[in-house]
Amino acid sequence: MTTRMEFEEAPGTGAMMLKAAVARKPGLTDGEDLQRFEAVISGVEVTQLSEYQSICGFGESAVVPLTMPQVIAAPLHMAVFTHSDFPLPAMGMVHVSSRITQERAIMAHERLDILVWAEGQRQARKGVEIDLMTEVSVNGEKVWESVTTCLSMAAKGHGEKTAQDPVPEPDPTRSAVWKMASDLGRRYGKIAGDRNPIHLWPITAKLFGFKRHIIHGMWLLARAVAEMDDDLGEGRVVVEVAFKRPVFLPASATFSSGPHNDGVAFRLDNPVKGKTHLFGRISRG
Amino acid sequence: MLQNLVSLVPVSPPPDGQRVKRNAQPAADGEKRTRYTLPLALESGSPVGYRTRVSLTVAEAEEAALLYSLPRPEAFVEGPGVTEQELFEEVSLGVLSARQSTNFRGHRQVTFGPEESAEIAALMGELTGLEAPVLPGAQMTHVVLTRPYRTAFTLLLTFTGHKMGLNFLTVPWRALSKRFFHADDIPSIGYLQHLHLGVLADALERAAAVASAGQRAAQVFMAPFAGADCRKANKAVMAKLHKRCGLTAEQLGQGWRVGIVAQVGQLETALPISRAVARKVGANLMAFRSERIQPGVNAEESAPEAYQHRQDMDIPESLAFMAARAAYNSFVHWTGCDREQAKRLMLLERIDVLTEGGKGRLRQIRADNNAITDLLIANLPLWADLPLGRALSRNANRGRKAFALVGQRIYVGGLDKAHVEACELDATLAVQAIGAASSRSAQICEISGCVDLPDDCDLLVGTCLMAGPVNQNDIGKHFYGFKDLLSQAHPDKDPTSMIVWTLKAKTIADPLGNEEQLLSRKRKGALVDLRPAPHEIVDVCIDGKLSPFRRTQGRTSQERAFGDQLNFVRGPDGAHIPGNPGSAWPRALANQPVWGETA
């Protein structure tokens, strides 16, 4: 069975955020599969491009940054997660990894048709993982897609330790220290439309079990992509990222990247403790 | 003025058993970090970073040597537009790194494109005292702004040399004179501004040549902005330049003014230097500015083994000769006097520390400077020192170590100002030329220390260019009746010593902790130079609007210049210091011409 939502304009995220905060969800019972939920919208205009480029460190240009369609599609993601029949709670969902494939650069003037869906789940150690799929088309041509993997602990996990992907250790051709101010989550949240309390203030994050507020994973990925713009080239590009540890604000983190297995590997580490916040790779074709 | 050709002189490394490298490594878990361990990370927008020297072959050294006797350009021709990346590399070699080991940001730069360059050239034509023709067709023009030298050290100087009983009146009077009339406590502090300008002027010529791999040259002007008479005559034009550079009334009140104008343009015949050699030289120039090589022994008991041994190395006589030739070249170039006159005007004392006489002379200088420090401390006003917890006397005491003279060869440079004026030379311009001469001389030695550099050595020559010992001597001269450092070598003159540069053949760079002091805010201290990022001191004028260079939207540059040469300090296992390699500026921006396609 498919639950389908069609929008003529992007749904407001404020009300959905409130809904997510108060909704009681049953979770998934043993043997129950997540049915397909999908949301579509057509002819979306790219807005706030300059603000997004600015806050993520991209140069000003008419090219939509590779990570921005994810932000444009975010209201549809919320619509799926906060649908009254969606069995898993949106609050507490952890973004564990992403894979973005861009077939060609998207220009600011292009109108985007967006399809978002989630269907099925995989058991993980501490819950279940769901792949939230996003496809962006322009005039019927698929130009961009992403797979966002989220962990929900509202279902039983298998409890077994599984082998983790090794963190790549490229000989860095880039290595820079990023400073992230305490208000970064609030400023980015305003542009990205993601005002999840865990990103806003220490006190609102504490309500959800975090010691302080954390920066959005998608800001970290966007900042990383901005750093590596000349590694992206033109044409098809695939970006994969695994989020390992949150970045508590305010923070400093060391970004590094370098050639690795026919692509470019990147990582973000805590400069003092040496722990890795995220790692990933970019490949072409 | 004709400059004699210089060549880089290779320095023989010591036998294998005596060669050492710094080989710093990260502190182990729980181990206290010292100056001998690698920094945890580098957070800096400076193009310098922690760098190592790049070896040059003898043939490459011969090519590179021409950078140390560059003639002035005679004309500019049309050429491709200057890209953002080329401008970044040029400013990295110029205003962002020309000076070493000082915590004073005394320079700013505004760079104008071809259209404004034509307007500035027209303005320049109205100046009195131009040392060279203003050239049409410049692709860009750098206007360097300068201000009087003021640091924690000059704050301390406010309290020196006062008479007991009157100091409660004379100290505030001097403080007010400094604040509102830019008065100097001692003359040698006033010279620092001009010495630094000379160092930068010399660097600007090389920067244009290196960043363009010999395609461009700089026509650099200092003379019209040097002496008080020239500045008075050129007041109206300088005011127009100040306005173009966006200097505010407050900045003018702080003493900011134009110090150098450099026109940069395309040469009809490129200089004979290959791109490969230019990039190696650029990377080495970054390395020199990331180091603070003390040309002495670092044999503290706590130092690692590598620092404990003496090395049987010496500066070859032919290198000392070239160092002197480079100095005279530079003096001739910047003052316009002939070579023989330069030799008479530029007062030098060379102290060969490895000789008996040299050792004695060095001991004498050290003893005199220590005696001056003792007097300075003894005469500090207690009403100021005691409430500050004796901070003033403690800082003065630190000067003994900071201004220590070490090395195998020590040069003291200066002028007899009366003699300079009698030759109808602008005395201030001559001071600037002394700065240029000393830095070019020291740099010849630094880059010679990169020729055939073996893999198991950091360098073959260390140099240190400093004014500290001269300032210390000047305190003695000015307040306590001591003689000038150069008076013994030039008894027939009335010398004023201005700068010291020391050389030593050695294969190990100083502990990285010394360099970390230059770049880490956490290690901020008396000798810190938090090297500036491009957006902090360089503005670019595009379409009549000034904007900080390499600050776009929410991002500023963390690129290290000439990073393609990969000369970054690494741990023994090859691991990078996090943040040290930096991150290239977006290529889409860096590859664009700054002011359109053609000049």
mmCIF file of C-alpha atoms in Angstrom, chain A residues 42-278:
data_model
loop_
_atom_site.group_PDB
_atom_site.id
_atom_site.type_symbol
_atom_site.label_atom_id
_atom_site.label_comp_id
_atom_site.label_asym_id
_atom_site.label_seq_id
_atom_site.Cartn_x
_atom_site.Cartn_y
_atom_site.Cartn_z
ATOM 1 C CA SER A 42 6.343 20.120 -9.023
ATOM 2 C CA GLY A 43 7.889 23.295 -10.342
ATOM 3 C CA VAL A 44 9.749 24.319 -7.204
ATOM 4 C CA GLU A 45 11.725 27.530 -7.520
ATOM 5 C CA VAL A 46 15.197 27.754 -6.025
ATOM 6 C CA THR A 47 15.062 30.435 -3.362
ATOM 7 C CA GLN A 48 17.566 31.652 -0.774
ATOM 8 C CA LEU A 49 20.411 30.452 -2.984
ATOM 9 C CA SER A 50 22.742 33.256 -2.000
ATOM 10 C CA GLU A 51 22.009 32.791 1.721
ATOM 11 C CA TYR A 52 22.619 29.057 1.453
ATOM 12 C CA GLN A 53 25.855 29.566 -0.481
ATOM 13 C CA SER A 54 26.991 32.098 2.067
ATOM 14 C CA ILE A 55 26.346 30.108 5.203
ATOM 15 C CA CYS A 56 27.854 26.921 3.777
ATOM 16 C CA GLY A 57 30.943 28.585 2.290
ATOM 17 C CA PHE A 58 30.146 28.174 -1.408
ATOM 18 C CA GLY A 59 31.191 30.900 -3.794
ATOM 19 C CA GLU A 60 28.410 33.079 -5.124
ATOM 20 C CA SER A 61 27.208 31.564 -8.383
ATOM 21 C CA ALA A 62 24.111 30.685 -10.389
ATOM 22 C CA VAL A 63 24.861 26.996 -9.887
ATOM 23 C CA VAL A 64 22.836 25.314 -7.165
ATOM 24 C CA PRO A 65 25.257 23.671 -4.704
ATOM 25 C CA LEU A 66 25.230 19.900 -4.837
ATOM 26 C CA THR A 67 23.809 19.595 -1.343
ATOM 27 C CA MET A 68 21.082 22.209 -1.672
ATOM 28 C CA PRO A 69 18.354 20.052 -3.277
ATOM 29 C CA GLN A 70 18.315 18.057 -0.049
ATOM 30 C CA VAL A 71 17.382 21.252 1.776
ATOM 31 C CA ILE A 72 14.801 22.185 -0.845
ATOM 32 C CA ALA A 73 13.231 18.744 -0.419
ATOM 33 C CA ALA A 74 13.349 18.895 3.394
ATOM 34 C CA PRO A 75 9.667 19.938 3.811
ATOM 35 C CA LEU A 76 8.663 16.800 1.896
ATOM 36 C CA HIS A 77 10.907 14.680 4.121
ATOM 37 C CA MET A 78 9.129 16.163 7.113
ATOM 38 C CA ALA A 79 5.769 15.542 5.497
ATOM 39 C CA VAL A 80 6.605 11.851 5.166
ATOM 40 C CA PHE A 81 7.948 11.485 8.697
ATOM 41 C CA THR A 82 5.078 13.399 10.305
ATOM 42 C CA HIS A 83 2.271 11.760 8.351
ATOM 43 C CA SER A 84 -0.276 10.490 10.824
ATOM 44 C CA ASP A 85 0.090 6.907 9.525
ATOM 45 C CA PHE A 86 3.878 6.910 9.530
ATOM 46 C CA PRO A 87 4.662 4.503 12.359
ATOM 47 C CA LEU A 88 8.014 5.840 13.543
ATOM 48 C CA PRO A 89 8.525 9.049 15.528
ATOM 49 C CA ALA A 90 10.316 11.801 13.634
ATOM 50 C CA MET A 91 11.918 13.104 16.825
ATOM 51 C CA GLY A 92 14.896 10.998 17.740
ATOM 52 C CA MET A 93 15.510 9.868 14.165
ATOM 53 C CA VAL A 94 19.293 9.912 13.643
ATOM 54 C CA HIS A 95 20.801 10.800 10.268
ATOM 55 C CA VAL A 96 23.539 8.166 9.857
ATOM 56 C CA SER A 97 24.596 8.442 6.234
ATOM 57 C CA SER A 98 23.807 9.915 2.851
ATOM 58 C CA ARG A 99 24.570 9.155 -0.751
ATOM 59 C CA ILE A 100 23.957 11.948 -3.228
ATOM 60 C CA THR A 101 24.210 11.481 -6.988
ATOM 61 C CA GLN A 102 24.146 14.541 -9.191
ATOM 62 C CA GLU A 103 23.798 13.815 -12.897
ATOM 63 C CA ARG A 104 24.497 17.393 -13.922
ATOM 64 C CA ALA A 105 24.707 20.799 -12.313
ATOM 65 C CA ILE A 106 21.354 22.406 -11.509
ATOM 66 C CA MET A 107 21.029 26.074 -12.394
ATOM 67 C CA ALA A 108 19.269 28.617 -10.214
ATOM 68 C CA HIS A 109 16.608 29.428 -12.809
ATOM 69 C CA GLU A 110 15.464 25.815 -13.245
ATOM 70 C CA ARG A 111 12.166 24.595 -11.784
ATOM 71 C CA LEU A 112 12.485 21.367 -9.850
ATOM 72 C CA ASP A 113 10.078 18.433 -9.649
ATOM 73 C CA ILE A 114 10.727 16.526 -6.447
ATOM 74 C CA LEU A 115 9.694 13.041 -5.447
ATOM 75 C CA VAL A 116 10.421 11.749 -1.946
ATOM 76 C CA TRP A 117 9.618 8.311 -0.593
ATOM 77 C CA ALA A 118 10.431 5.855 2.158
ATOM 78 C CA GLU A 119 9.662 2.172 2.044
ATOM 79 C CA GLY A 120 10.850 -0.797 4.048
ATOM 80 C CA GLN A 121 13.504 -0.942 6.715
ATOM 81 C CA ARG A 122 16.660 -2.829 7.754
ATOM 82 C CA GLN A 123 17.447 -4.016 11.193
ATOM 83 C CA ALA A 124 20.458 -2.338 12.730
ATOM 84 C CA ARG A 125 22.186 -2.866 16.049
ATOM 85 C CA LYS A 126 20.128 -0.350 17.993
ATOM 86 C CA GLY A 127 16.968 -0.115 15.921
ATOM 87 C CA VAL A 128 15.959 0.006 12.295
ATOM 88 C CA GLU A 129 17.397 1.952 9.436
ATOM 89 C CA ILE A 130 15.181 3.587 6.839
ATOM 90 C CA ASP A 131 16.300 4.877 3.465
ATOM 91 C CA LEU A 132 14.592 8.137 2.622
ATOM 92 C CA MET A 133 14.826 8.516 -1.137
ATOM 93 C CA THR A 134 14.732 11.850 -2.981
ATOM 94 C CA GLU A 135 14.652 12.383 -6.728
ATOM 95 C CA VAL A 136 14.881 15.767 -8.416
ATOM 96 C CA SER A 137 13.949 16.167 -12.082
ATOM 97 C CA VAL A 138 13.961 19.097 -14.467
ATOM 98 C CA ASN A 139 11.566 18.854 -17.412
ATOM 99 C CA GLY A 140 11.365 15.106 -16.953
ATOM 100 C CA GLU A 141 15.140 14.622 -16.775
ATOM 101 C CA LYS A 142 16.381 13.164 -13.502
ATOM 102 C CA VAL A 143 19.240 15.431 -12.441
ATOM 103 C CA TRP A 144 19.782 14.594 -8.805
ATOM 104 C CA GLU A 145 18.951 11.868 -6.298
ATOM 105 C CA SER A 146 19.818 11.074 -2.734
ATOM 106 C CA VAL A 147 19.517 8.253 -0.284
ATOM 107 C CA THR A 148 19.341 9.512 3.278
ATOM 108 C CA THR A 149 19.698 6.732 5.818
ATOM 109 C CA CYS A 150 18.115 7.381 9.193
ATOM 110 C CA LEU A 151 18.191 5.257 12.324
ATOM 111 C CA SER A 152 15.056 4.925 14.397
ATOM 112 C CA MET A 153 15.318 3.382 17.823
ATOM 113 C CA ALA A 154 11.538 3.005 18.022
ATOM 114 C CA ALA A 155 11.896 -0.538 16.729
ATOM 115 C CA LYS A 156 13.912 -3.452 17.964
ATOM 116 C CA GLY A 157 17.458 -3.822 16.659
ATOM 117 C CA HIS A 158 19.413 -7.037 16.252
ATOM 118 C CA GLY A 159 21.850 -5.980 18.990
ATOM 119 C CA GLU A 160 24.907 -7.378 17.248
ATOM 120 C CA LYS A 161 28.018 -5.398 16.509
ATOM 121 C CA THR A 162 28.633 -5.154 12.806
ATOM 122 C CA ALA A 163 31.838 -4.341 10.992
ATOM 123 C CA GLN A 164 32.159 -0.600 10.446
ATOM 124 C CA ASP A 165 33.524 0.941 7.280
ATOM 125 C CA PRO A 166 37.101 1.995 7.997
ATOM 126 C CA VAL A 167 37.660 5.738 8.212
ATOM 127 C CA PRO A 168 39.738 6.671 5.154
ATOM 128 C CA GLU A 169 43.121 8.199 5.847
ATOM 129 C CA PRO A 170 44.030 10.085 2.690
ATOM 130 C CA ASP A 171 47.292 12.011 2.453
ATOM 131 C CA PRO A 172 45.518 15.351 2.605
ATOM 132 C CA THR A 173 45.839 17.870 -0.157
ATOM 133 C CA ARG A 174 43.472 20.009 1.884
ATOM 134 C CA SER A 175 43.409 20.422 5.626
ATOM 135 C CA ALA A 176 41.708 23.342 7.280
ATOM 136 C CA VAL A 177 40.288 24.163 10.682
ATOM 137 C CA TRP A 178 36.634 25.164 10.737
ATOM 138 C CA LYS A 179 35.283 27.393 13.475
ATOM 139 C CA MET A 180 31.587 26.914 14.183
ATOM 140 C CA ALA A 181 29.871 29.560 16.263
ATOM 141 C CA SER A 182 27.203 28.807 18.820
ATOM 142 C CA ASP A 183 24.488 30.430 16.718
ATOM 143 C CA LEU A 184 25.354 28.514 13.545
ATOM 144 C CA GLY A 185 22.518 26.013 13.987
ATOM 145 C CA ARG A 186 20.002 28.820 14.392
ATOM 146 C CA ARG A 187 21.280 30.701 11.354
ATOM 147 C CA TYR A 188 21.433 27.598 9.161
ATOM 148 C CA GLY A 189 18.104 26.328 10.469
ATOM 149 C CA LYS A 190 16.462 29.569 9.409
ATOM 150 C CA ILE A 191 17.728 29.172 5.839
ATOM 151 C CA ALA A 192 17.239 25.414 5.595
ATOM 152 C CA GLY A 193 13.853 25.464 7.314
ATOM 153 C CA ASP A 194 15.053 22.949 9.893
ATOM 154 C CA ARG A 195 14.456 24.371 13.360
ATOM 155 C CA ASN A 196 14.774 21.094 15.183
ATOM 156 C CA PRO A 197 15.348 22.086 18.844
ATOM 157 C CA ILE A 198 18.486 19.965 19.042
ATOM 158 C CA HIS A 199 20.170 22.484 16.709
ATOM 159 C CA LEU A 200 19.047 25.700 18.380
ATOM 160 C CA TRP A 201 20.058 26.272 21.984
ATOM 161 C CA PRO A 202 21.788 24.232 24.706
ATOM 162 C CA ILE A 203 18.591 24.153 26.745
ATOM 163 C CA THR A 204 16.343 22.965 23.891
ATOM 164 C CA ALA A 205 18.890 20.300 22.959
ATOM 165 C CA LYS A 206 19.027 19.097 26.575
ATOM 166 C CA LEU A 207 15.306 18.372 26.415
ATOM 167 C CA PHE A 208 16.109 15.751 23.805
ATOM 168 C CA GLY A 209 19.041 14.199 25.607
ATOM 169 C CA PHE A 210 21.955 16.138 24.113
ATOM 170 C CA LYS A 211 24.488 17.830 26.379
ATOM 171 C CA ARG A 212 24.499 20.882 24.073
ATOM 172 C CA HIS A 213 23.015 21.859 20.739
ATOM 173 C CA ILE A 214 24.557 20.290 17.647
ATOM 174 C CA ILE A 215 25.076 21.506 14.113
ATOM 175 C CA HIS A 216 23.012 19.975 11.306
ATOM 176 C CA GLY A 217 24.677 17.068 9.525
ATOM 177 C CA MET A 218 23.667 18.565 6.196
ATOM 178 C CA TRP A 219 25.505 21.799 7.025
ATOM 179 C CA LEU A 220 28.644 19.775 7.731
ATOM 180 C CA LEU A 221 28.294 17.936 4.444
ATOM 181 C CA ALA A 222 27.585 21.144 2.518
ATOM 182 C CA ARG A 223 30.600 22.867 4.083
ATOM 183 C CA ALA A 224 32.753 19.868 3.133
ATOM 184 C CA VAL A 225 31.488 19.931 -0.444
ATOM 185 C CA ALA A 226 32.110 23.686 -0.603
ATOM 186 C CA GLU A 227 35.670 23.053 0.525
ATOM 187 C CA MET A 228 36.218 20.528 -2.275
ATOM 188 C CA ASP A 229 34.481 22.347 -5.109
ATOM 189 C CA ASP A 230 37.275 21.796 -7.596
ATOM 190 C CA ASP A 231 37.311 18.060 -6.862
ATOM 191 C CA LEU A 232 33.717 17.817 -8.053
ATOM 192 C CA GLY A 233 34.363 18.673 -11.670
ATOM 193 C CA GLU A 234 31.519 18.831 -14.138
ATOM 194 C CA GLY A 235 29.024 16.119 -14.987
ATOM 195 C CA ARG A 236 28.008 13.166 -12.856
ATOM 196 C CA VAL A 237 29.281 13.089 -9.306
ATOM 197 C CA VAL A 238 28.530 10.867 -6.336
ATOM 198 C CA VAL A 239 29.036 11.957 -2.731
ATOM 199 C CA GLU A 240 28.817 9.457 0.097
ATOM 200 C CA VAL A 241 29.052 10.411 3.746
ATOM 201 C CA ALA A 242 28.778 8.643 7.083
ATOM 202 C CA PHE A 243 27.982 10.707 10.165
ATOM 203 C CA LYS A 244 29.763 9.259 13.182
ATOM 204 C CA ARG A 245 29.604 11.768 16.007
ATOM 205 C CA PRO A 246 27.672 15.012 16.412
ATOM 206 C CA VAL A 247 29.467 18.349 16.527
ATOM 207 C CA PHE A 248 28.442 20.227 19.656
ATOM 208 C CA LEU A 249 28.390 23.985 19.259
ATOM 209 C CA PRO A 250 30.436 26.110 19.490
ATOM 210 C CA ALA A 251 33.226 24.024 18.013
ATOM 211 C CA SER A 252 36.397 23.754 16.001
ATOM 212 C CA ALA A 253 36.918 20.803 13.704
ATOM 213 C CA THR A 254 39.655 19.815 11.305
ATOM 214 C CA PHE A 255 38.591 19.054 7.780
ATOM 215 C CA SER A 256 40.909 17.111 5.510
ATOM 216 C CA SER A 257 40.621 15.561 2.090
ATOM 217 C CA GLY A 258 42.825 13.918 -0.474
ATOM 218 C CA PRO A 259 42.935 11.408 -3.311
ATOM 219 C CA HIS A 260 41.769 7.944 -2.296
ATOM 220 C CA ASN A 261 40.785 4.908 -4.384
ATOM 221 C CA ASP A 262 39.961 6.685 -7.665
ATOM 222 C CA GLY A 263 38.090 9.411 -5.856
ATOM 223 C CA VAL A 264 38.561 11.953 -3.109
ATOM 224 C CA ALA A 265 38.115 10.945 0.509
ATOM 225 C CA PHE A 266 37.293 13.474 3.203
ATOM 226 C CA ARG A 267 36.843 13.497 6.929
ATOM 227 C CA LEU A 268 36.115 15.858 9.770
ATOM 228 C CA ASP A 269 37.854 15.322 13.089
ATOM 229 C CA ASN A 270 37.904 16.846 16.516
ATOM 230 C CA PRO A 271 41.333 18.523 16.645
ATOM 231 C CA VAL A 272 41.818 17.858 20.341
ATOM 232 C CA LYS A 273 40.345 14.422 20.900
ATOM 233 C CA GLY A 274 41.060 13.162 17.397
ATOM 234 C CA LYS A 275 37.615 11.539 17.140
ATOM 235 C CA THR A 276 35.986 11.513 13.736
ATOM 236 C CA HIS A 277 32.717 13.404 13.226
ATOM 237 C CA LEU A 278 32.108 12.314 9.657
#
